[in-house]
């Protein structure tokens, strides 16, 4: 039997989200591609841009929350949390860290006296 595409595989640097979208990583850069068009391009360590890419995929209907969560190595709850943050505060809200801000006292000023 003859095979037409014997080596037709996705490269190791590619993660398939679904039949229309994928994530490609090379060196320290990542590209989210939808139907052959770049949806997002960002540095691997840029968490805010990554969150925006996840939100964009879901909000624009290119992928569902489950597929996005699996492809990016996050939980579905995290994807929903990113969507809520983006809806409430825009891009700046995606840059907020988890938990209480570092270096900030948890005690109220009046209790310090």
PDB file of N, CA and C in Angstrom:
ATOM      1  N   UNK A   1       0.833  -1.183   0.000  1.00  0.00           N
ATOM      2  CA  UNK A   1       0.000   0.000   0.000  1.00  0.00           C
ATOM      3  C   UNK A   1       0.875   1.243   0.000  1.00  0.00           C
ATOM      4  N   UNK A   2       0.480   2.193  -0.724  1.00  0.00           N
ATOM      5  CA  UNK A   2       1.241   3.418  -0.877  1.00  0.00           C
ATOM      6  C   UNK A   2       0.627   4.521  -0.008  1.00  0.00           C
ATOM      7  N   UNK A   3       1.463   5.216   0.729  1.00  0.00           N
ATOM      8  CA  UNK A   3       0.983   6.341   1.531  1.00  0.00           C
ATOM      9  C   UNK A   3       1.387   7.639   0.857  1.00  0.00           C
ATOM     10  N   UNK A   4       0.471   8.565   0.820  1.00  0.00           N
ATOM     11  CA  UNK A   4       0.729   9.827   0.138  1.00  0.00           C
ATOM     12  C   UNK A   4       1.535  10.802   0.997  1.00  0.00           C
ATOM     13  N   UNK A   5       1.308  10.779   2.291  1.00  0.00           N
ATOM     14  CA  UNK A   5       1.999  11.694   3.191  1.00  0.00           C
ATOM     15  C   UNK A   5       2.626  10.906   4.345  1.00  0.00           C
ATOM     16  N   UNK A   6       3.724  10.213   4.094  1.00  0.00           N
ATOM     17  CA  UNK A   6       4.290   9.350   5.130  1.00  0.00           C
ATOM     18  C   UNK A   6       4.807  10.117   6.349  1.00  0.00           C
ATOM     19  N   UNK A   7       5.267  11.323   6.190  1.00  0.00           N
ATOM     20  CA  UNK A   7       5.808  12.098   7.301  1.00  0.00           C
ATOM     21  C   UNK A   7       4.911  13.279   7.668  1.00  0.00           C
ATOM     22  N   UNK A   8       3.629  13.185   7.393  1.00  0.00           N
ATOM     23  CA  UNK A   8       2.705  14.285   7.674  1.00  0.00           C
ATOM     24  C   UNK A   8       2.359  14.288   9.160  1.00  0.00           C
ATOM     25  N   UNK A   9       3.164  14.991   9.932  1.00  0.00           N
ATOM     26  CA  UNK A   9       2.942  15.143  11.368  1.00  0.00           C
ATOM     27  C   UNK A   9       3.152  16.596  11.732  1.00  0.00           C
ATOM     28  N   UNK A  10       2.577  16.983  12.846  1.00  0.00           N
ATOM     29  CA  UNK A  10       2.841  18.326  13.338  1.00  0.00           C
ATOM     30  C   UNK A  10       4.236  18.350  13.946  1.00  0.00           C
ATOM     31  N   UNK A  11       4.981  19.426  13.716  1.00  0.00           N
ATOM     32  CA  UNK A  11       6.304  19.534  14.335  1.00  0.00           C
ATOM     33  C   UNK A  11       6.187  19.521  15.855  1.00  0.00           C
ATOM     34  N   UNK A  12       7.263  19.185  16.521  1.00  0.00           N
ATOM     35  CA  UNK A  12       7.254  19.102  17.982  1.00  0.00           C
ATOM     36  C   UNK A  12       6.921  20.437  18.644  1.00  0.00           C
ATOM     37  N   UNK A  13       7.155  21.520  17.950  1.00  0.00           N
ATOM     38  CA  UNK A  13       6.909  22.850  18.513  1.00  0.00           C
ATOM     39  C   UNK A  13       5.470  23.309  18.307  1.00  0.00           C
ATOM     40  N   UNK A  14       4.593  22.443  17.813  1.00  0.00           N
ATOM     41  CA  UNK A  14       3.209  22.813  17.525  1.00  0.00           C
ATOM     42  C   UNK A  14       2.251  22.067  18.431  1.00  0.00           C
ATOM     43  N   UNK A  15       1.299  22.809  19.006  1.00  0.00           N
ATOM     44  CA  UNK A  15       0.223  22.222  19.807  1.00  0.00           C
ATOM     45  C   UNK A  15      -1.074  22.527  19.077  1.00  0.00           C
ATOM     46  N   UNK A  16      -1.826  21.509  18.754  1.00  0.00           N
ATOM     47  CA  UNK A  16      -3.092  21.687  18.055  1.00  0.00           C
ATOM     48  C   UNK A  16      -4.183  21.967  19.085  1.00  0.00           C
ATOM     49  N   UNK A  17      -4.900  23.073  18.899  1.00  0.00           N
ATOM     50  CA  UNK A  17      -6.016  23.411  19.775  1.00  0.00           C
ATOM     51  C   UNK A  17      -7.266  22.702  19.273  1.00  0.00           C
ATOM     52  N   UNK A  18      -7.561  22.872  18.002  1.00  0.00           N
ATOM     53  CA  UNK A  18      -8.659  22.163  17.339  1.00  0.00           C
ATOM     54  C   UNK A  18      -8.349  22.135  15.843  1.00  0.00           C
ATOM     55  N   UNK A  19      -9.337  21.802  15.035  1.00  0.00           N
ATOM     56  CA  UNK A  19      -9.061  21.672  13.593  1.00  0.00           C
ATOM     57  C   UNK A  19      -8.784  23.006  12.901  1.00  0.00           C
ATOM     58  N   UNK A  20      -9.046  24.130  13.564  1.00  0.00           N
ATOM     59  CA  UNK A  20      -8.813  25.443  12.952  1.00  0.00           C
ATOM     60  C   UNK A  20      -7.657  26.220  13.564  1.00  0.00           C
ATOM     61  N   UNK A  21      -7.245  25.861  14.761  1.00  0.00           N
ATOM     62  CA  UNK A  21      -6.259  26.691  15.463  1.00  0.00           C
ATOM     63  C   UNK A  21      -5.164  25.856  16.116  1.00  0.00           C
ATOM     64  N   UNK A  22      -3.999  26.500  16.249  1.00  0.00           N
ATOM     65  CA  UNK A  22      -2.841  25.839  16.843  1.00  0.00           C
ATOM     66  C   UNK A  22      -1.898  26.861  17.458  1.00  0.00           C
ATOM     67  N   UNK A  23      -1.021  26.357  18.296  1.00  0.00           N
ATOM     68  CA  UNK A  23      -0.010  27.183  18.952  1.00  0.00           C
ATOM     69  C   UNK A  23       1.348  26.700  18.461  1.00  0.00           C
ATOM     70  N   UNK A  24       2.185  27.631  18.024  1.00  0.00           N
ATOM     71  CA  UNK A  24       3.542  27.290  17.590  1.00  0.00           C
ATOM     72  C   UNK A  24       4.531  28.030  18.473  1.00  0.00           C
ATOM     73  N   UNK A  25       5.522  27.304  18.963  1.00  0.00           N
ATOM     74  CA  UNK A  25       6.538  27.897  19.822  1.00  0.00           C
ATOM     75  C   UNK A  25       7.906  27.664  19.212  1.00  0.00           C
ATOM     76  N   UNK A  26       8.690  28.739  19.163  1.00  0.00           N
ATOM     77  CA  UNK A  26      10.059  28.624  18.674  1.00  0.00           C
ATOM     78  C   UNK A  26      10.912  29.612  19.451  1.00  0.00           C
ATOM     79  N   UNK A  27      12.024  29.112  19.977  1.00  0.00           N
ATOM     80  CA  UNK A  27      12.898  29.899  20.834  1.00  0.00           C
ATOM     81  C   UNK A  27      12.074  30.473  21.986  1.00  0.00           C
ATOM     82  N   UNK A  28      12.013  31.772  22.128  1.00  0.00           N
ATOM     83  CA  UNK A  28      11.242  32.383  23.210  1.00  0.00           C
ATOM     84  C   UNK A  28       9.996  33.083  22.709  1.00  0.00           C
ATOM     85  N   UNK A  29       9.477  32.657  21.556  1.00  0.00           N
ATOM     86  CA  UNK A  29       8.305  33.298  20.979  1.00  0.00           C
ATOM     87  C   UNK A  29       7.208  32.276  20.736  1.00  0.00           C
ATOM     88  N   UNK A  30       5.987  32.738  20.848  1.00  0.00           N
ATOM     89  CA  UNK A  30       4.838  31.875  20.626  1.00  0.00           C
ATOM     90  C   UNK A  30       3.866  32.582  19.688  1.00  0.00           C
ATOM     91  N   UNK A  31       3.275  31.816  18.781  1.00  0.00           N
ATOM     92  CA  UNK A  31       2.299  32.339  17.829  1.00  0.00           C
ATOM     93  C   UNK A  31       1.047  31.475  17.911  1.00  0.00           C
ATOM     94  N   UNK A  32      -0.104  32.136  18.021  1.00  0.00           N
ATOM     95  CA  UNK A  32      -1.389  31.438  17.968  1.00  0.00           C
ATOM     96  C   UNK A  32      -1.940  31.683  16.568  1.00  0.00           C
ATOM     97  N   UNK A  33      -2.154  30.596  15.834  1.00  0.00           N
ATOM     98  CA  UNK A  33      -2.572  30.667  14.436  1.00  0.00           C
ATOM     99  C   UNK A  33      -3.980  30.091  14.306  1.00  0.00           C
ATOM    100  N   UNK A  34      -4.847  30.852  13.625  1.00  0.00           N
ATOM    101  CA  UNK A  34      -6.221  30.411  13.369  1.00  0.00           C
ATOM    102  C   UNK A  34      -6.447  30.455  11.867  1.00  0.00           C
ATOM    103  N   UNK A  35      -6.757  29.331  11.289  1.00  0.00           N
ATOM    104  CA  UNK A  35      -7.006  29.235   9.838  1.00  0.00           C
ATOM    105  C   UNK A  35      -5.868  29.841   9.029  1.00  0.00           C
ATOM    106  N   UNK A  36      -4.638  29.656   9.489  1.00  0.00           N
ATOM    107  CA  UNK A  36      -3.466  30.149   8.779  1.00  0.00           C
ATOM    108  C   UNK A  36      -3.129  31.609   9.030  1.00  0.00           C
ATOM    109  N   UNK A  37      -3.916  32.289   9.857  1.00  0.00           N
ATOM    110  CA  UNK A  37      -3.693  33.710  10.147  1.00  0.00           C
ATOM    111  C   UNK A  37      -3.278  33.858  11.608  1.00  0.00           C
ATOM    112  N   UNK A  38      -2.298  34.706  11.864  1.00  0.00           N
ATOM    113  CA  UNK A  38      -1.812  34.918  13.224  1.00  0.00           C
ATOM    114  C   UNK A  38      -2.842  35.690  14.044  1.00  0.00           C
ATOM    115  N   UNK A  39      -3.291  35.082  15.134  1.00  0.00           N
ATOM    116  CA  UNK A  39      -4.214  35.737  16.059  1.00  0.00           C
ATOM    117  C   UNK A  39      -3.438  36.467  17.150  1.00  0.00           C
ATOM    118  N   UNK A  40      -2.341  35.856  17.599  1.00  0.00           N
ATOM    119  CA  UNK A  40      -1.533  36.456  18.667  1.00  0.00           C
ATOM    120  C   UNK A  40      -0.082  36.045  18.490  1.00  0.00           C
ATOM    121  N   UNK A  41       0.806  36.953  18.862  1.00  0.00           N
ATOM    122  CA  UNK A  41       2.245  36.689  18.825  1.00  0.00           C
ATOM    123  C   UNK A  41       2.827  37.328  20.071  1.00  0.00           C
ATOM    124  N   UNK A  42       3.537  36.550  20.893  1.00  0.00           N
ATOM    125  CA  UNK A  42       4.037  37.079  22.160  1.00  0.00           C
ATOM    126  C   UNK A  42       5.219  36.258  22.649  1.00  0.00           C
ATOM    127  N   UNK A  43       5.912  36.800  23.627  1.00  0.00           N
ATOM    128  CA  UNK A  43       7.016  36.091  24.256  1.00  0.00           C
ATOM    129  C   UNK A  43       6.491  34.989  25.162  1.00  0.00           C
ATOM    130  N   UNK A  44       7.228  33.920  25.273  1.00  0.00           N
ATOM    131  CA  UNK A  44       6.793  32.761  26.052  1.00  0.00           C
ATOM    132  C   UNK A  44       6.495  33.131  27.505  1.00  0.00           C
ATOM    133  N   UNK A  45       7.205  34.087  28.068  1.00  0.00           N
ATOM    134  CA  UNK A  45       7.032  34.448  29.472  1.00  0.00           C
ATOM    135  C   UNK A  45       6.049  35.589  29.687  1.00  0.00           C
ATOM    136  N   UNK A  46       5.381  36.048  28.650  1.00  0.00           N
ATOM    137  CA  UNK A  46       4.412  37.143  28.747  1.00  0.00           C
ATOM    138  C   UNK A  46       3.035  36.570  29.085  1.00  0.00           C
ATOM    139  N   UNK A  47       2.733  36.484  30.372  1.00  0.00           N
ATOM    140  CA  UNK A  47       1.485  35.858  30.828  1.00  0.00           C
ATOM    141  C   UNK A  47       0.242  36.669  30.471  1.00  0.00           C
ATOM    142  N   UNK A  48       0.363  37.999  30.435  1.00  0.00           N
ATOM    143  CA  UNK A  48      -0.784  38.829  30.094  1.00  0.00           C
ATOM    144  C   UNK A  48      -1.186  38.607  28.635  1.00  0.00           C
ATOM    145  N   UNK A  49      -0.226  38.561  27.737  1.00  0.00           N
ATOM    146  CA  UNK A  49      -0.530  38.322  26.324  1.00  0.00           C
ATOM    147  C   UNK A  49      -1.063  36.915  26.103  1.00  0.00           C
ATOM    148  N   UNK A  50      -0.548  35.965  26.865  1.00  0.00           N
ATOM    149  CA  UNK A  50      -1.051  34.599  26.753  1.00  0.00           C
ATOM    150  C   UNK A  50      -2.507  34.529  27.201  1.00  0.00           C
ATOM    151  N   UNK A  51      -2.830  35.212  28.301  1.00  0.00           N
ATOM    152  CA  UNK A  51      -4.213  35.244  28.780  1.00  0.00           C
ATOM    153  C   UNK A  51      -5.122  35.902  27.744  1.00  0.00           C
ATOM    154  N   UNK A  52      -4.648  36.980  27.115  1.00  0.00           N
ATOM    155  CA  UNK A  52      -5.434  37.648  26.082  1.00  0.00           C
ATOM    156  C   UNK A  52      -5.660  36.724  24.883  1.00  0.00           C
ATOM    157  N   UNK A  53      -4.660  35.954  24.521  1.00  0.00           N
ATOM    158  CA  UNK A  53      -4.812  35.001  23.415  1.00  0.00           C
ATOM    159  C   UNK A  53      -5.878  33.960  23.749  1.00  0.00           C
ATOM    160  N   UNK A  54      -5.867  33.461  24.984  1.00  0.00           N
ATOM    161  CA  UNK A  54      -6.871  32.481  25.400  1.00  0.00           C
ATOM    162  C   UNK A  54      -8.270  33.073  25.336  1.00  0.00           C
ATOM    163  N   UNK A  55      -8.412  34.287  25.881  1.00  0.00           N
ATOM    164  CA  UNK A  55      -9.713  34.959  25.875  1.00  0.00           C
ATOM    165  C   UNK A  55     -10.166  35.206  24.440  1.00  0.00           C
ATOM    166  N   UNK A  56      -9.277  35.658  23.582  1.00  0.00           N
ATOM    167  CA  UNK A  56      -9.629  35.942  22.188  1.00  0.00           C
ATOM    168  C   UNK A  56     -10.115  34.696  21.456  1.00  0.00           C
ATOM    169  N   UNK A  57      -9.432  33.582  21.672  1.00  0.00           N
ATOM    170  CA  UNK A  57      -9.849  32.335  21.017  1.00  0.00           C
ATOM    171  C   UNK A  57     -11.283  31.955  21.395  1.00  0.00           C
ATOM    172  N   UNK A  58     -11.598  32.082  22.672  1.00  0.00           N
ATOM    173  CA  UNK A  58     -12.928  31.690  23.138  1.00  0.00           C
ATOM    174  C   UNK A  58     -13.973  32.723  22.735  1.00  0.00           C
ATOM    175  N   UNK A  59     -13.689  33.998  22.978  1.00  0.00           N
ATOM    176  CA  UNK A  59     -14.664  35.057  22.721  1.00  0.00           C
ATOM    177  C   UNK A  59     -14.994  35.190  21.236  1.00  0.00           C
ATOM    178  N   UNK A  60     -14.031  34.951  20.376  1.00  0.00           N
ATOM    179  CA  UNK A  60     -14.272  35.070  18.941  1.00  0.00           C
ATOM    180  C   UNK A  60     -14.825  33.785  18.330  1.00  0.00           C
ATOM    181  N   UNK A  61     -14.991  32.755  19.151  1.00  0.00           N
ATOM    182  CA  UNK A  61     -15.607  31.520  18.690  1.00  0.00           C
ATOM    183  C   UNK A  61     -14.690  30.571  17.940  1.00  0.00           C
ATOM    184  N   UNK A  62     -13.383  30.776  18.030  1.00  0.00           N
ATOM    185  CA  UNK A  62     -12.449  29.896  17.321  1.00  0.00           C
ATOM    186  C   UNK A  62     -12.219  28.583  18.053  1.00  0.00           C
ATOM    187  N   UNK A  63     -12.415  28.588  19.371  1.00  0.00           N
ATOM    188  CA  UNK A  63     -12.210  27.363  20.157  1.00  0.00           C
ATOM    189  C   UNK A  63     -13.064  27.449  21.417  1.00  0.00           C
ATOM    190  N   UNK A  64     -13.374  26.304  21.988  1.00  0.00           N
ATOM    191  CA  UNK A  64     -14.127  26.342  23.244  1.00  0.00           C
ATOM    192  C   UNK A  64     -13.169  26.333  24.438  1.00  0.00           C
ATOM    193  N   UNK A  65     -13.711  26.608  25.603  1.00  0.00           N
ATOM    194  CA  UNK A  65     -12.903  26.726  26.816  1.00  0.00           C
ATOM    195  C   UNK A  65     -12.111  25.460  27.111  1.00  0.00           C
ATOM    196  N   UNK A  66     -12.701  24.309  26.881  1.00  0.00           N
ATOM    197  CA  UNK A  66     -12.023  23.041  27.172  1.00  0.00           C
ATOM    198  C   UNK A  66     -10.783  22.857  26.299  1.00  0.00           C
ATOM    199  N   UNK A  67     -10.924  23.131  25.002  1.00  0.00           N
ATOM    200  CA  UNK A  67      -9.790  22.988  24.082  1.00  0.00           C
ATOM    201  C   UNK A  67      -8.675  23.978  24.409  1.00  0.00           C
ATOM    202  N   UNK A  68      -9.054  25.218  24.709  1.00  0.00           N
ATOM    203  CA  UNK A  68      -8.067  26.242  25.048  1.00  0.00           C
ATOM    204  C   UNK A  68      -7.331  25.874  26.331  1.00  0.00           C
ATOM    205  N   UNK A  69      -8.068  25.454  27.338  1.00  0.00           N
ATOM    206  CA  UNK A  69      -7.455  25.080  28.609  1.00  0.00           C
ATOM    207  C   UNK A  69      -6.464  23.932  28.432  1.00  0.00           C
ATOM    208  N   UNK A  70      -6.857  22.925  27.669  1.00  0.00           N
ATOM    209  CA  UNK A  70      -5.978  21.777  27.436  1.00  0.00           C
ATOM    210  C   UNK A  70      -4.711  22.187  26.698  1.00  0.00           C
ATOM    211  N   UNK A  71      -4.866  22.981  25.650  1.00  0.00           N
ATOM    212  CA  UNK A  71      -3.726  23.363  24.814  1.00  0.00           C
ATOM    213  C   UNK A  71      -2.733  24.250  25.569  1.00  0.00           C
ATOM    214  N   UNK A  72      -3.226  25.138  26.417  1.00  0.00           N
ATOM    215  CA  UNK A  72      -2.352  26.053  27.140  1.00  0.00           C
ATOM    216  C   UNK A  72      -1.912  25.502  28.503  1.00  0.00           C
ATOM    217  N   UNK A  73      -2.393  24.311  28.852  1.00  0.00           N
ATOM    218  CA  UNK A  73      -1.998  23.706  30.124  1.00  0.00           C
ATOM    219  C   UNK A  73      -2.608  24.397  31.331  1.00  0.00           C
ATOM    220  N   UNK A  74      -3.818  24.882  31.189  1.00  0.00           N
ATOM    221  CA  UNK A  74      -4.534  25.550  32.269  1.00  0.00           C
ATOM    222  C   UNK A  74      -5.829  24.796  32.540  1.00  0.00           C
ATOM    223  N   UNK A  75      -6.504  25.186  33.603  1.00  0.00           N
ATOM    224  CA  UNK A  75      -7.817  24.601  33.886  1.00  0.00           C
ATOM    225  C   UNK A  75      -8.892  25.431  33.194  1.00  0.00           C
ATOM    226  N   UNK A  76     -10.050  24.840  32.995  1.00  0.00           N
ATOM    227  CA  UNK A  76     -11.173  25.557  32.396  1.00  0.00           C
ATOM    228  C   UNK A  76     -11.558  26.724  33.296  1.00  0.00           C
ATOM    229  N   UNK A  77     -11.450  26.521  34.591  1.00  0.00           N
ATOM    230  CA  UNK A  77     -11.758  27.586  35.552  1.00  0.00           C
ATOM    231  C   UNK A  77     -10.837  28.793  35.344  1.00  0.00           C
ATOM    232  N   UNK A  78      -9.578  28.550  35.081  1.00  0.00           N
ATOM    233  CA  UNK A  78      -8.637  29.647  34.831  1.00  0.00           C
ATOM    234  C   UNK A  78      -9.017  30.414  33.576  1.00  0.00           C
ATOM    235  N   UNK A  79      -9.408  29.711  32.521  1.00  0.00           N
ATOM    236  CA  UNK A  79      -9.831  30.373  31.289  1.00  0.00           C
ATOM    237  C   UNK A  79     -11.053  31.241  31.561  1.00  0.00           C
ATOM    238  N   UNK A  80     -12.024  30.716  32.310  1.00  0.00           N
ATOM    239  CA  UNK A  80     -13.208  31.508  32.663  1.00  0.00           C
ATOM    240  C   UNK A  80     -12.833  32.725  33.494  1.00  0.00           C
ATOM    241  N   UNK A  81     -11.897  32.550  34.408  1.00  0.00           N
ATOM    242  CA  UNK A  81     -11.435  33.662  35.243  1.00  0.00           C
ATOM    243  C   UNK A  81     -10.795  34.753  34.381  1.00  0.00           C
ATOM    244  N   UNK A  82     -10.006  34.366  33.402  1.00  0.00           N
ATOM    245  CA  UNK A  82      -9.417  35.335  32.484  1.00  0.00           C
ATOM    246  C   UNK A  82     -10.506  36.078  31.702  1.00  0.00           C
ATOM    247  N   UNK A  83     -11.520  35.358  31.266  1.00  0.00           N
ATOM    248  CA  UNK A  83     -12.615  35.994  30.541  1.00  0.00           C
ATOM    249  C   UNK A  83     -13.330  37.019  31.428  1.00  0.00           C
ATOM    250  N   UNK A  84     -13.591  36.647  32.659  1.00  0.00           N
ATOM    251  CA  UNK A  84     -14.273  37.559  33.591  1.00  0.00           C
ATOM    252  C   UNK A  84     -13.424  38.791  33.873  1.00  0.00           C
ATOM    253  N   UNK A  85     -12.131  38.583  34.111  1.00  0.00           N
ATOM    254  CA  UNK A  85     -11.237  39.710  34.356  1.00  0.00           C
ATOM    255  C   UNK A  85     -11.209  40.655  33.160  1.00  0.00           C
ATOM    256  N   UNK A  86     -11.109  40.090  31.964  1.00  0.00           N
ATOM    257  CA  UNK A  86     -11.044  40.914  30.762  1.00  0.00           C
ATOM    258  C   UNK A  86     -12.343  41.692  30.573  1.00  0.00           C
ATOM    259  N   UNK A  87     -13.460  41.040  30.835  1.00  0.00           N
ATOM    260  CA  UNK A  87     -14.757  41.705  30.696  1.00  0.00           C
ATOM    261  C   UNK A  87     -14.908  42.845  31.704  1.00  0.00           C
ATOM    262  N   UNK A  88     -14.431  42.633  32.911  1.00  0.00           N
ATOM    263  CA  UNK A  88     -14.569  43.643  33.973  1.00  0.00           C
ATOM    264  C   UNK A  88     -13.569  44.793  33.854  1.00  0.00           C
ATOM    265  N   UNK A  89     -12.313  44.478  33.499  1.00  0.00           N
ATOM    266  CA  UNK A  89     -11.298  45.520  33.545  1.00  0.00           C
ATOM    267  C   UNK A  89     -10.420  45.648  32.318  1.00  0.00           C
ATOM    268  N   UNK A  90     -10.732  44.935  31.263  1.00  0.00           N
ATOM    269  CA  UNK A  90      -9.940  45.040  30.045  1.00  0.00           C
ATOM    270  C   UNK A  90      -8.569  44.393  30.170  1.00  0.00           C
ATOM    271  N   UNK A  91      -7.672  44.820  29.323  1.00  0.00           N
ATOM    272  CA  UNK A  91      -6.334  44.240  29.260  1.00  0.00           C
ATOM    273  C   UNK A  91      -5.567  44.414  30.566  1.00  0.00           C
ATOM    274  N   UNK A  92      -5.724  45.561  31.216  1.00  0.00           N
ATOM    275  CA  UNK A  92      -5.013  45.813  32.471  1.00  0.00           C
ATOM    276  C   UNK A  92      -5.378  44.791  33.544  1.00  0.00           C
ATOM    277  N   UNK A  93      -6.609  44.326  33.549  1.00  0.00           N
ATOM    278  CA  UNK A  93      -7.049  43.347  34.547  1.00  0.00           C
ATOM    279  C   UNK A  93      -6.386  41.991  34.335  1.00  0.00           C
ATOM    280  N   UNK A  94      -5.986  41.677  33.103  1.00  0.00           N
ATOM    281  CA  UNK A  94      -5.306  40.407  32.845  1.00  0.00           C
ATOM    282  C   UNK A  94      -3.896  40.409  33.409  1.00  0.00           C
ATOM    283  N   UNK A  95      -3.334  41.583  33.632  1.00  0.00           N
ATOM    284  CA  UNK A  95      -1.984  41.693  34.164  1.00  0.00           C
ATOM    285  C   UNK A  95      -1.910  41.580  35.671  1.00  0.00           C
ATOM    286  N   UNK A  96      -3.051  41.500  36.332  1.00  0.00           N
ATOM    287  CA  UNK A  96      -3.058  41.385  37.784  1.00  0.00           C
ATOM    288  C   UNK A  96      -2.547  40.016  38.201  1.00  0.00           C
ATOM    289  N   UNK A  97      -1.726  40.007  39.216  1.00  0.00           N
ATOM    290  CA  UNK A  97      -1.208  38.745  39.725  1.00  0.00           C
ATOM    291  C   UNK A  97      -2.236  38.035  40.582  1.00  0.00           C
ATOM    292  N   UNK A  98      -1.960  36.808  40.894  1.00  0.00           N
ATOM    293  CA  UNK A  98      -2.838  36.038  41.764  1.00  0.00           C
ATOM    294  C   UNK A  98      -2.523  36.350  43.217  1.00  0.00           C
ATOM    295  N   UNK A  99      -3.533  36.405  44.033  1.00  0.00           N
ATOM    296  CA  UNK A  99      -3.326  36.587  45.459  1.00  0.00           C
ATOM    297  C   UNK A  99      -3.080  38.028  45.857  1.00  0.00           C
ATOM    298  N   UNK A 100      -2.628  38.204  47.075  1.00  0.00           N
ATOM    299  CA  UNK A 100      -2.385  39.519  47.645  1.00  0.00           C
ATOM    300  C   UNK A 100      -1.093  40.104  47.086  1.00  0.00           C
ATOM    301  N   UNK A 101      -1.047  41.408  46.783  1.00  0.00           N
ATOM    302  CA  UNK A 101       0.158  42.004  46.205  1.00  0.00           C
ATOM    303  C   UNK A 101       1.389  41.813  47.085  1.00  0.00           C
ATOM    304  N   UNK A 102       2.507  41.440  46.495  1.00  0.00           N
ATOM    305  CA  UNK A 102       3.745  41.223  47.235  1.00  0.00           C
ATOM    306  C   UNK A 102       4.301  42.553  47.728  1.00  0.00           C
ATOM    307  N   UNK A 103       4.877  42.524  48.931  1.00  0.00           N
ATOM    308  CA  UNK A 103       5.506  43.707  49.480  1.00  0.00           C
ATOM    309  C   UNK A 103       4.537  44.681  50.123  1.00  0.00           C
ATOM    310  N   UNK A 104       3.290  44.354  50.153  1.00  0.00           N
ATOM    311  CA  UNK A 104       2.290  45.240  50.743  1.00  0.00           C
ATOM    312  C   UNK A 104       1.830  44.656  52.069  1.00  0.00           C
ATOM    313  N   UNK A 105       1.808  45.493  53.064  1.00  0.00           N
ATOM    314  CA  UNK A 105       1.428  45.039  54.403  1.00  0.00           C
ATOM    315  C   UNK A 105      -0.043  44.650  54.433  1.00  0.00           C
ATOM    316  N   UNK A 106      -0.342  43.571  55.084  1.00  0.00           N
ATOM    317  CA  UNK A 106      -1.727  43.123  55.211  1.00  0.00           C
ATOM    318  C   UNK A 106      -2.447  43.843  56.342  1.00  0.00           C
ATOM    319  N   UNK A 107      -1.699  44.497  57.203  1.00  0.00           N
ATOM    320  CA  UNK A 107      -2.311  45.202  58.310  1.00  0.00           C
ATOM    321  C   UNK A 107      -2.769  46.582  57.873  1.00  0.00           C
ATOM    322  N   UNK A 108      -3.856  46.999  58.407  1.00  0.00           N
ATOM    323  CA  UNK A 108      -4.364  48.334  58.099  1.00  0.00           C
ATOM    324  C   UNK A 108      -3.515  49.357  58.832  1.00  0.00           C
ATOM    325  N   UNK A 109      -3.404  50.567  58.292  1.00  0.00           N
ATOM    326  CA  UNK A 109      -2.548  51.615  58.843  1.00  0.00           C
ATOM    327  C   UNK A 109      -2.935  51.954  60.290  1.00  0.00           C
ATOM    328  N   UNK A 110      -4.214  51.963  60.606  1.00  0.00           N
ATOM    329  CA  UNK A 110      -4.640  52.331  61.960  1.00  0.00           C
ATOM    330  C   UNK A 110      -4.247  51.250  62.982  1.00  0.00           C
ATOM    331  N   UNK A 111      -4.054  50.044  62.551  1.00  0.00           N
ATOM    332  CA  UNK A 111      -3.656  48.977  63.479  1.00  0.00           C
ATOM    333  C   UNK A 111      -2.166  48.979  63.758  1.00  0.00           C
ATOM    334  N   UNK A 112      -1.399  49.630  62.908  1.00  0.00           N
ATOM    335  CA  UNK A 112       0.048  49.658  63.097  1.00  0.00           C
ATOM    336  C   UNK A 112       0.448  50.560  64.264  1.00  0.00           C
ATOM    337  N   UNK A 113      -0.381  51.513  64.640  1.00  0.00           N
ATOM    338  CA  UNK A 113      -0.048  52.448  65.743  1.00  0.00           C
ATOM    339  C   UNK A 113      -0.289  51.857  67.093  1.00  0.00           C
TER     340      UNK A 113
END
